[in-house]
């Protein structure tokens, strides 16, 4: 069997067909109803005309004319639309306005004549055999020369006027106008709707090929313009999502590379020294102790990295608001400074605690906030030379949005951080001075943990550098009083 490929019908053709059929069907229905109404009106009017003329003639008959046939022919002459016939009860013709009575057949079998003979008004309608016109016949009982007769009138029903040439012309014109209106409206609709649909189709093709910068510009109709805008904003969102997924993927790759790198140094060192020990150095007690100390330090370093990574991963997995309790933050941080003073003293460093308030309650997770602040103080102890002073100031501030926050300022008089690194130090594994960080057992993760904890409390932390002209760091941490 031969199979034919389906050729898609253009939408504008479909619109013309559908619109055209609906409009034509509507017009046809309207026409038929109107024609029927006109037909009934024409029949009714013809009947009225026949009746009134019949009774007028009937009034003339009592004074009988000498020649009835001449009388009706005369009447017919002055009223050419009517045919007047006088019929005897036996059906023979007395007079007729338009025919020779000697040639006329007996009319006793005519329905209207029979009805009139029985004393009623008789009526009938049929198509004339001579000219094919629809004729209406009306017969009434009458009296002529003291004899009962039938007076019959007939005339064409004027319905033909409905189908006159003029009517036909105006109908054709109306149909042509409807056709052009349908054509025009279909083309306009197809341009107004199909065109935007084509534009959307083009846009979705572009998005399919990964070009999310493509923007759909539809002006009208309103609904299509809104759809176009949604398309564009959807593409923007997808593009942003792809962008952030790429960034995330890069962060993940960097992270894996960084972690491997951080692990490699201590592991290499442990392996090297343990091999040296196995190769015989173990017998040299002095050296063996030294090598074992190095191995121990490298293990501590590995442990430190693992602990910080676990802390970060816990904070990231728990990305929701942490469990908080109403805590006196002044007391919490004063105790923390006291505890850390012992470690600082080993480095001949002093920690000063200042608070403008005796107590200051905030809804925080005390364990996490302690960890964040102790990370800052530990860094200061690590990076500051001996005899340095670390200060921690606690107070309350009003943010731009009018919300109250606890402000914790941590300062030292160490080397400080060059302005260009003030944001980068919060990235994982980012170190300004790599040698110094490793030397002091830094993991490069401390400040990432600080920022994570603060953002879990809906707060912020930045390094601003000291504002009094001295060198050293100045970390400003704001935590909303109620989160
Ligand atoms: P690390 O374990 O290396 O200290 P952090 O994330 O805690 O990692 O800090 C990132 C980097 O910021 C550090 O390596 C260091 O270069 C710098 N830094 C942090 N605190 C201080 C400080 N108080 N003084 C000088 N540099 C600091």
mmCIF file with all atom_site columns, N, CA, C and O in Angstrom, residues 142-185:
data_model
loop_
_atom_site.group_PDB
_atom_site.id
_atom_site.type_symbol
_atom_site.label_atom_id
_atom_site.label_alt_id
_atom_site.label_comp_id
_atom_site.label_asym_id
_atom_site.label_entity_id
_atom_site.label_seq_id
_atom_site.pdbx_PDB_ins_code
_atom_site.Cartn_x
_atom_site.Cartn_y
_atom_site.Cartn_z
_atom_site.occupancy
_atom_site.B_iso_or_equiv
_atom_site.pdbx_formal_charge
_atom_site.auth_seq_id
_atom_site.auth_comp_id
_atom_site.auth_asym_id
_atom_site.auth_atom_id
_atom_site.pdbx_PDB_model_num
ATOM 1   N N  . UNK A 1 142 ? -71.060 34.243 -3.209  1.00 0.00 ? 142 UNK A N  1
ATOM 2   C CA . UNK A 1 142 ? -71.616 35.555 -3.612  1.00 0.00 ? 142 UNK A CA 1
ATOM 3   C C  . UNK A 1 142 ? -72.997 35.341 -4.263  1.00 0.00 ? 142 UNK A C  1
ATOM 4   O O  . UNK A 1 142 ? -73.451 34.198 -4.405  1.00 0.00 ? 142 UNK A O  1
ATOM 5   N N  . UNK A 1 143 ? -73.629 36.473 -4.602  1.00 0.00 ? 143 UNK A N  1
ATOM 6   C CA . UNK A 1 143 ? -74.957 36.371 -5.235  1.00 0.00 ? 143 UNK A CA 1
ATOM 7   C C  . UNK A 1 143 ? -74.950 37.169 -6.529  1.00 0.00 ? 143 UNK A C  1
ATOM 8   O O  . UNK A 1 143 ? -74.420 38.289 -6.569  1.00 0.00 ? 143 UNK A O  1
ATOM 9   N N  . UNK A 1 144 ? -75.450 36.553 -7.553  1.00 0.00 ? 144 UNK A N  1
ATOM 10  C CA . UNK A 1 144 ? -75.504 37.268 -8.845  1.00 0.00 ? 144 UNK A CA 1
ATOM 11  C C  . UNK A 1 144 ? -76.835 36.900 -9.527  1.00 0.00 ? 144 UNK A C  1
ATOM 12  O O  . UNK A 1 144 ? -77.120 35.711 -9.711  1.00 0.00 ? 144 UNK A O  1
ATOM 13  N N  . UNK A 1 145 ? -77.595 37.990 -9.851  1.00 0.00 ? 145 UNK A N  1
ATOM 14  C CA . UNK A 1 145 ? -78.912 37.763 -10.466 1.00 0.00 ? 145 UNK A CA 1
ATOM 15  C C  . UNK A 1 145 ? -79.785 36.829 -9.625  1.00 0.00 ? 145 UNK A C  1
ATOM 16  O O  . UNK A 1 145 ? -80.355 35.871 -10.104 1.00 0.00 ? 145 UNK A O  1
ATOM 17  N N  . UNK A 1 146 ? -79.786 37.040 -8.322  1.00 0.00 ? 146 UNK A N  1
ATOM 18  C CA . UNK A 1 146 ? -80.537 36.226 -7.356  1.00 0.00 ? 146 UNK A CA 1
ATOM 19  C C  . UNK A 1 146 ? -80.114 34.770 -7.357  1.00 0.00 ? 146 UNK A C  1
ATOM 20  O O  . UNK A 1 146 ? -80.811 33.906 -6.902  1.00 0.00 ? 146 UNK A O  1
ATOM 21  N N  . UNK A 1 147 ? -78.992 34.545 -7.885  1.00 0.00 ? 147 UNK A N  1
ATOM 22  C CA . UNK A 1 147 ? -78.469 33.161 -7.947  1.00 0.00 ? 147 UNK A CA 1
ATOM 23  C C  . UNK A 1 147 ? -77.183 33.116 -7.100  1.00 0.00 ? 147 UNK A C  1
ATOM 24  O O  . UNK A 1 147 ? -76.393 34.046 -7.133  1.00 0.00 ? 147 UNK A O  1
ATOM 25  N N  . UNK A 1 148 ? -77.058 32.006 -6.322  1.00 0.00 ? 148 UNK A N  1
ATOM 26  C CA . UNK A 1 148 ? -75.826 31.858 -5.522  1.00 0.00 ? 148 UNK A CA 1
ATOM 27  C C  . UNK A 1 148 ? -74.695 31.480 -6.463  1.00 0.00 ? 148 UNK A C  1
ATOM 28  O O  . UNK A 1 148 ? -74.819 30.527 -7.235  1.00 0.00 ? 148 UNK A O  1
ATOM 29  N N  . UNK A 1 149 ? -73.627 32.203 -6.412  1.00 0.00 ? 149 UNK A N  1
ATOM 30  C CA . UNK A 1 149 ? -72.439 31.867 -7.223  1.00 0.00 ? 149 UNK A CA 1
ATOM 31  C C  . UNK A 1 149 ? -71.192 31.903 -6.338  1.00 0.00 ? 149 UNK A C  1
ATOM 32  O O  . UNK A 1 149 ? -71.270 32.205 -5.156  1.00 0.00 ? 149 UNK A O  1
ATOM 33  N N  . UNK A 1 150 ? -70.046 31.632 -6.983  1.00 0.00 ? 150 UNK A N  1
ATOM 34  C CA . UNK A 1 150 ? -68.763 31.724 -6.249  1.00 0.00 ? 150 UNK A CA 1
ATOM 35  C C  . UNK A 1 150 ? -67.929 32.817 -6.918  1.00 0.00 ? 150 UNK A C  1
ATOM 36  O O  . UNK A 1 150 ? -67.788 32.832 -8.138  1.00 0.00 ? 150 UNK A O  1
ATOM 37  N N  . UNK A 1 151 ? -67.447 33.733 -6.081  1.00 0.00 ? 151 UNK A N  1
ATOM 38  C CA . UNK A 1 151 ? -66.527 34.764 -6.593  1.00 0.00 ? 151 UNK A CA 1
ATOM 39  C C  . UNK A 1 151 ? -65.111 34.345 -6.193  1.00 0.00 ? 151 UNK A C  1
ATOM 40  O O  . UNK A 1 151 ? -64.817 34.210 -5.006  1.00 0.00 ? 151 UNK A O  1
ATOM 41  N N  . UNK A 1 152 ? -64.272 34.093 -7.227  1.00 0.00 ? 152 UNK A N  1
ATOM 42  C CA . UNK A 1 152 ? -62.910 33.623 -6.904  1.00 0.00 ? 152 UNK A CA 1
ATOM 43  C C  . UNK A 1 152 ? -61.882 34.617 -7.430  1.00 0.00 ? 152 UNK A C  1
ATOM 44  O O  . UNK A 1 152 ? -61.977 35.077 -8.557  1.00 0.00 ? 152 UNK A O  1
ATOM 45  N N  . UNK A 1 153 ? -60.936 34.914 -6.524  1.00 0.00 ? 153 UNK A N  1
ATOM 46  C CA . UNK A 1 153 ? -59.843 35.813 -6.907  1.00 0.00 ? 153 UNK A CA 1
ATOM 47  C C  . UNK A 1 153 ? -58.519 35.073 -6.748  1.00 0.00 ? 153 UNK A C  1
ATOM 48  O O  . UNK A 1 153 ? -58.377 34.246 -5.841  1.00 0.00 ? 153 UNK A O  1
ATOM 49  N N  . UNK A 1 154 ? -57.608 35.402 -7.632  1.00 0.00 ? 154 UNK A N  1
ATOM 50  C CA . UNK A 1 154 ? -56.270 34.803 -7.432  1.00 0.00 ? 154 UNK A CA 1
ATOM 51  C C  . UNK A 1 154 ? -55.206 35.838 -7.764  1.00 0.00 ? 154 UNK A C  1
ATOM 52  O O  . UNK A 1 154 ? -55.442 36.773 -8.517  1.00 0.00 ? 154 UNK A O  1
ATOM 53  N N  . UNK A 1 155 ? -54.067 35.641 -7.178  1.00 0.00 ? 155 UNK A N  1
ATOM 54  C CA . UNK A 1 155 ? -52.911 36.507 -7.479  1.00 0.00 ? 155 UNK A CA 1
ATOM 55  C C  . UNK A 1 155 ? -51.612 35.781 -7.098  1.00 0.00 ? 155 UNK A C  1
ATOM 56  O O  . UNK A 1 155 ? -51.642 34.891 -6.246  1.00 0.00 ? 155 UNK A O  1
ATOM 57  N N  . UNK A 1 156 ? -50.512 36.154 -7.744  1.00 0.00 ? 156 UNK A N  1
ATOM 58  C CA . UNK A 1 156 ? -49.235 35.496 -7.367  1.00 0.00 ? 156 UNK A CA 1
ATOM 59  C C  . UNK A 1 156 ? -48.785 35.922 -5.969  1.00 0.00 ? 156 UNK A C  1
ATOM 60  O O  . UNK A 1 156 ? -48.986 37.072 -5.594  1.00 0.00 ? 156 UNK A O  1
ATOM 61  N N  . UNK A 1 157 ? -48.254 34.952 -5.244  1.00 0.00 ? 157 UNK A N  1
ATOM 62  C CA . UNK A 1 157 ? -47.714 35.306 -3.916  1.00 0.00 ? 157 UNK A CA 1
ATOM 63  C C  . UNK A 1 157 ? -46.408 36.056 -4.164  1.00 0.00 ? 157 UNK A C  1
ATOM 64  O O  . UNK A 1 157 ? -45.545 35.566 -4.876  1.00 0.00 ? 157 UNK A O  1
ATOM 65  N N  . UNK A 1 158 ? -46.288 37.213 -3.574  1.00 0.00 ? 158 UNK A N  1
ATOM 66  C CA . UNK A 1 158 ? -45.143 38.073 -3.904  1.00 0.00 ? 158 UNK A CA 1
ATOM 67  C C  . UNK A 1 158 ? -43.834 37.659 -3.240  1.00 0.00 ? 158 UNK A C  1
ATOM 68  O O  . UNK A 1 158 ? -42.972 38.477 -2.971  1.00 0.00 ? 158 UNK A O  1
ATOM 69  N N  . UNK A 1 159 ? -43.714 36.372 -2.972  1.00 0.00 ? 159 UNK A N  1
ATOM 70  C CA . UNK A 1 159 ? -42.469 35.914 -2.349  1.00 0.00 ? 159 UNK A CA 1
ATOM 71  C C  . UNK A 1 159 ? -41.294 35.989 -3.321  1.00 0.00 ? 159 UNK A C  1
ATOM 72  O O  . UNK A 1 159 ? -40.152 36.047 -2.912  1.00 0.00 ? 159 UNK A O  1
ATOM 73  N N  . UNK A 1 160 ? -41.608 36.009 -4.591  1.00 0.00 ? 160 UNK A N  1
ATOM 74  C CA . UNK A 1 160 ? -40.540 36.010 -5.592  1.00 0.00 ? 160 UNK A CA 1
ATOM 75  C C  . UNK A 1 160 ? -39.627 37.215 -5.435  1.00 0.00 ? 160 UNK A C  1
ATOM 76  O O  . UNK A 1 160 ? -38.473 37.170 -5.835  1.00 0.00 ? 160 UNK A O  1
ATOM 77  N N  . UNK A 1 161 ? -40.193 38.264 -4.819  1.00 0.00 ? 161 UNK A N  1
ATOM 78  C CA . UNK A 1 161 ? -39.399 39.481 -4.641  1.00 0.00 ? 161 UNK A CA 1
ATOM 79  C C  . UNK A 1 161 ? -38.119 39.174 -3.840  1.00 0.00 ? 161 UNK A C  1
ATOM 80  O O  . UNK A 1 161 ? -37.073 39.776 -4.020  1.00 0.00 ? 161 UNK A O  1
ATOM 81  N N  . UNK A 1 162 ? -38.286 38.143 -2.972  1.00 0.00 ? 162 UNK A N  1
ATOM 82  C CA . UNK A 1 162 ? -37.161 37.768 -2.109  1.00 0.00 ? 162 UNK A CA 1
ATOM 83  C C  . UNK A 1 162 ? -35.988 37.272 -2.939  1.00 0.00 ? 162 UNK A C  1
ATOM 84  O O  . UNK A 1 162 ? -34.845 37.464 -2.624  1.00 0.00 ? 162 UNK A O  1
ATOM 85  N N  . UNK A 1 163 ? -36.334 36.623 -4.069  1.00 0.00 ? 163 UNK A N  1
ATOM 86  C CA . UNK A 1 163 ? -35.265 36.071 -4.889  1.00 0.00 ? 163 UNK A CA 1
ATOM 87  C C  . UNK A 1 163 ? -35.012 36.921 -6.127  1.00 0.00 ? 163 UNK A C  1
ATOM 88  O O  . UNK A 1 163 ? -34.536 36.422 -7.134  1.00 0.00 ? 163 UNK A O  1
ATOM 89  N N  . UNK A 1 164 ? -35.342 38.174 -6.030  1.00 0.00 ? 164 UNK A N  1
ATOM 90  C CA . UNK A 1 164 ? -35.132 39.035 -7.180  1.00 0.00 ? 164 UNK A CA 1
ATOM 91  C C  . UNK A 1 164 ? -33.643 39.181 -7.462  1.00 0.00 ? 164 UNK A C  1
ATOM 92  O O  . UNK A 1 164 ? -32.796 38.856 -6.626  1.00 0.00 ? 164 UNK A O  1
ATOM 93  N N  . UNK A 1 165 ? -33.330 39.699 -8.632  1.00 0.00 ? 165 UNK A N  1
ATOM 94  C CA . UNK A 1 165 ? -31.926 39.838 -9.038  1.00 0.00 ? 165 UNK A CA 1
ATOM 95  C C  . UNK A 1 165 ? -31.158 40.718 -8.046  1.00 0.00 ? 165 UNK A C  1
ATOM 96  O O  . UNK A 1 165 ? -30.012 40.449 -7.699  1.00 0.00 ? 165 UNK A O  1
ATOM 97  N N  . UNK A 1 166 ? -31.873 41.771 -7.593  1.00 0.00 ? 166 UNK A N  1
ATOM 98  C CA . UNK A 1 166 ? -31.220 42.707 -6.655  1.00 0.00 ? 166 UNK A CA 1
ATOM 99  C C  . UNK A 1 166 ? -30.836 42.003 -5.359  1.00 0.00 ? 166 UNK A C  1
ATOM 100 O O  . UNK A 1 166 ? -29.749 42.183 -4.833  1.00 0.00 ? 166 UNK A O  1
ATOM 101 N N  . UNK A 1 167 ? -31.833 41.168 -4.892  1.00 0.00 ? 167 UNK A N  1
ATOM 102 C CA . UNK A 1 167 ? -31.567 40.438 -3.636  1.00 0.00 ? 167 UNK A CA 1
ATOM 103 C C  . UNK A 1 167 ? -30.370 39.517 -3.821  1.00 0.00 ? 167 UNK A C  1
ATOM 104 O O  . UNK A 1 167 ? -29.492 39.435 -2.968  1.00 0.00 ? 167 UNK A O  1
ATOM 105 N N  . UNK A 1 168 ? -30.356 38.849 -4.997  1.00 0.00 ? 168 UNK A N  1
ATOM 106 C CA . UNK A 1 168 ? -29.250 37.909 -5.260  1.00 0.00 ? 168 UNK A CA 1
ATOM 107 C C  . UNK A 1 168 ? -27.915 38.644 -5.272  1.00 0.00 ? 168 UNK A C  1
ATOM 108 O O  . UNK A 1 168 ? -26.934 38.192 -4.682  1.00 0.00 ? 168 UNK A O  1
ATOM 109 N N  . UNK A 1 169 ? -27.909 39.819 -5.899  1.00 0.00 ? 169 UNK A N  1
ATOM 110 C CA . UNK A 1 169 ? -26.659 40.594 -5.970  1.00 0.00 ? 169 UNK A CA 1
ATOM 111 C C  . UNK A 1 169 ? -26.174 40.999 -4.588  1.00 0.00 ? 169 UNK A C  1
ATOM 112 O O  . UNK A 1 169 ? -25.000 40.873 -4.266  1.00 0.00 ? 169 UNK A O  1
ATOM 113 N N  . UNK A 1 170 ? -27.138 41.485 -3.791  1.00 0.00 ? 170 UNK A N  1
ATOM 114 C CA . UNK A 1 170 ? -26.689 41.956 -2.472  1.00 0.00 ? 170 UNK A CA 1
ATOM 115 C C  . UNK A 1 170 ? -26.257 40.782 -1.596  1.00 0.00 ? 170 UNK A C  1
ATOM 116 O O  . UNK A 1 170 ? -25.340 40.911 -0.785  1.00 0.00 ? 170 UNK A O  1
ATOM 117 N N  . UNK A 1 171 ? -26.900 39.601 -1.825  1.00 0.00 ? 171 UNK A N  1
ATOM 118 C CA . UNK A 1 171 ? -26.466 38.407 -1.082  1.00 0.00 ? 171 UNK A CA 1
ATOM 119 C C  . UNK A 1 171 ? -25.044 38.030 -1.461  1.00 0.00 ? 171 UNK A C  1
ATOM 120 O O  . UNK A 1 171 ? -24.197 37.747 -0.613  1.00 0.00 ? 171 UNK A O  1
ATOM 121 N N  . UNK A 1 172 ? -24.767 38.031 -2.769  1.00 0.00 ? 172 UNK A N  1
ATOM 122 C CA . UNK A 1 172 ? -23.422 37.682 -3.243  1.00 0.00 ? 172 UNK A CA 1
ATOM 123 C C  . UNK A 1 172 ? -22.401 38.639 -2.656  1.00 0.00 ? 172 UNK A C  1
ATOM 124 O O  . UNK A 1 172 ? -21.327 38.233 -2.198  1.00 0.00 ? 172 UNK A O  1
ATOM 125 N N  . UNK A 1 173 ? -22.780 39.938 -2.655  1.00 0.00 ? 173 UNK A N  1
ATOM 126 C CA . UNK A 1 173 ? -21.864 40.957 -2.124  1.00 0.00 ? 173 UNK A CA 1
ATOM 127 C C  . UNK A 1 173 ? -21.587 40.696 -0.639  1.00 0.00 ? 173 UNK A C  1
ATOM 128 O O  . UNK A 1 173 ? -20.436 40.742 -0.192  1.00 0.00 ? 173 UNK A O  1
ATOM 129 N N  . UNK A 1 174 ? -22.668 40.385 0.106   1.00 0.00 ? 174 UNK A N  1
ATOM 130 C CA . UNK A 1 174 ? -22.499 40.132 1.547   1.00 0.00 ? 174 UNK A CA 1
ATOM 131 C C  . UNK A 1 174 ? -21.585 38.939 1.774   1.00 0.00 ? 174 UNK A C  1
ATOM 132 O O  . UNK A 1 174 ? -20.684 38.990 2.615   1.00 0.00 ? 174 UNK A O  1
ATOM 133 N N  . UNK A 1 175 ? -21.815 37.866 0.961   1.00 0.00 ? 175 UNK A N  1
ATOM 134 C CA . UNK A 1 175 ? -20.988 36.672 1.113   1.00 0.00 ? 175 UNK A CA 1
ATOM 135 C C  . UNK A 1 175 ? -19.518 37.006 0.837   1.00 0.00 ? 175 UNK A C  1
ATOM 136 O O  . UNK A 1 175 ? -18.615 36.581 1.564   1.00 0.00 ? 175 UNK A O  1
ATOM 137 N N  . UNK A 1 176 ? -19.285 37.805 -0.218  1.00 0.00 ? 176 UNK A N  1
ATOM 138 C CA . UNK A 1 176 ? -17.911 38.181 -0.581  1.00 0.00 ? 176 UNK A CA 1
ATOM 139 C C  . UNK A 1 176 ? -17.284 38.985 0.548   1.00 0.00 ? 176 UNK A C  1
ATOM 140 O O  . UNK A 1 176 ? -16.129 38.768 0.926   1.00 0.00 ? 176 UNK A O  1
ATOM 141 N N  . UNK A 1 177 ? -18.097 39.920 1.124   1.00 0.00 ? 177 UNK A N  1
ATOM 142 C CA . UNK A 1 177 ? -17.583 40.744 2.220   1.00 0.00 ? 177 UNK A CA 1
ATOM 143 C C  . UNK A 1 177 ? -17.212 39.871 3.414   1.00 0.00 ? 177 UNK A C  1
ATOM 144 O O  . UNK A 1 177 ? -16.155 40.048 4.025   1.00 0.00 ? 177 UNK A O  1
ATOM 145 N N  . UNK A 1 178 ? -18.112 38.894 3.715   1.00 0.00 ? 178 UNK A N  1
ATOM 146 C CA . UNK A 1 178 ? -17.841 37.983 4.839   1.00 0.00 ? 178 UNK A CA 1
ATOM 147 C C  . UNK A 1 178 ? -16.545 37.219 4.582   1.00 0.00 ? 178 UNK A C  1
ATOM 148 O O  . UNK A 1 178 ? -15.682 37.110 5.443   1.00 0.00 ? 178 UNK A O  1
ATOM 149 N N  . UNK A 1 179 ? -16.398 36.761 3.323   1.00 0.00 ? 179 UNK A N  1
ATOM 150 C CA . UNK A 1 179 ? -15.212 35.982 2.998   1.00 0.00 ? 179 UNK A CA 1
ATOM 151 C C  . UNK A 1 179 ? -13.944 36.811 3.217   1.00 0.00 ? 179 UNK A C  1
ATOM 152 O O  . UNK A 1 179 ? -12.988 36.363 3.841   1.00 0.00 ? 179 UNK A O  1
ATOM 153 N N  . UNK A 1 180 ? -13.991 38.074 2.760   1.00 0.00 ? 180 UNK A N  1
ATOM 154 C CA . UNK A 1 180 ? -12.795 38.912 2.934   1.00 0.00 ? 180 UNK A CA 1
ATOM 155 C C  . UNK A 1 180 ? -12.552 39.253 4.390   1.00 0.00 ? 180 UNK A C  1
ATOM 156 O O  . UNK A 1 180 ? -11.407 39.313 4.832   1.00 0.00 ? 180 UNK A O  1
ATOM 157 N N  . UNK A 1 181 ? -13.658 39.446 5.124   1.00 0.00 ? 181 UNK A N  1
ATOM 158 C CA . UNK A 1 181 ? -13.514 39.734 6.560   1.00 0.00 ? 181 UNK A CA 1
ATOM 159 C C  . UNK A 1 181 ? -12.854 38.545 7.250   1.00 0.00 ? 181 UNK A C  1
ATOM 160 O O  . UNK A 1 181 ? -11.943 38.700 8.078   1.00 0.00 ? 181 UNK A O  1
ATOM 161 N N  . UNK A 1 182 ? -13.301 37.322 6.864   1.00 0.00 ? 182 UNK A N  1
ATOM 162 C CA . UNK A 1 182 ? -12.727 36.098 7.456   1.00 0.00 ? 182 UNK A CA 1
ATOM 163 C C  . UNK A 1 182 ? -11.249 35.993 7.105   1.00 0.00 ? 182 UNK A C  1
ATOM 164 O O  . UNK A 1 182 ? -10.398 35.742 7.960   1.00 0.00 ? 182 UNK A O  1
ATOM 165 N N  . UNK A 1 183 ? -10.934 36.268 5.826   1.00 0.00 ? 183 UNK A N  1
ATOM 166 C CA . UNK A 1 183 ? -9.552  36.177 5.370   1.00 0.00 ? 183 UNK A CA 1
ATOM 167 C C  . UNK A 1 183 ? -8.667  37.150 6.148   1.00 0.00 ? 183 UNK A C  1
ATOM 168 O O  . UNK A 1 183 ? -7.620  36.785 6.683   1.00 0.00 ? 183 UNK A O  1
ATOM 169 N N  . UNK A 1 184 ? -9.157  38.391 6.248   1.00 0.00 ? 184 UNK A N  1
ATOM 170 C CA . UNK A 1 184 ? -8.381  39.441 6.908   1.00 0.00 ? 184 UNK A CA 1
ATOM 171 C C  . UNK A 1 184 ? -8.201  39.131 8.392   1.00 0.00 ? 184 UNK A C  1
ATOM 172 O O  . UNK A 1 184 ? -7.085  39.180 8.920   1.00 0.00 ? 184 UNK A O  1
ATOM 173 N N  . UNK A 1 185 ? -9.332  38.771 9.058   1.00 0.00 ? 185 UNK A N  1
ATOM 174 C CA . UNK A 1 185 ? -9.240  38.522 10.503  1.00 0.00 ? 185 UNK A CA 1
ATOM 175 C C  . UNK A 1 185 ? -8.346  37.317 10.767  1.00 0.00 ? 185 UNK A C  1
ATOM 176 O O  . UNK A 1 185 ? -7.558  37.315 11.708  1.00 0.00 ? 185 UNK A O  1
#
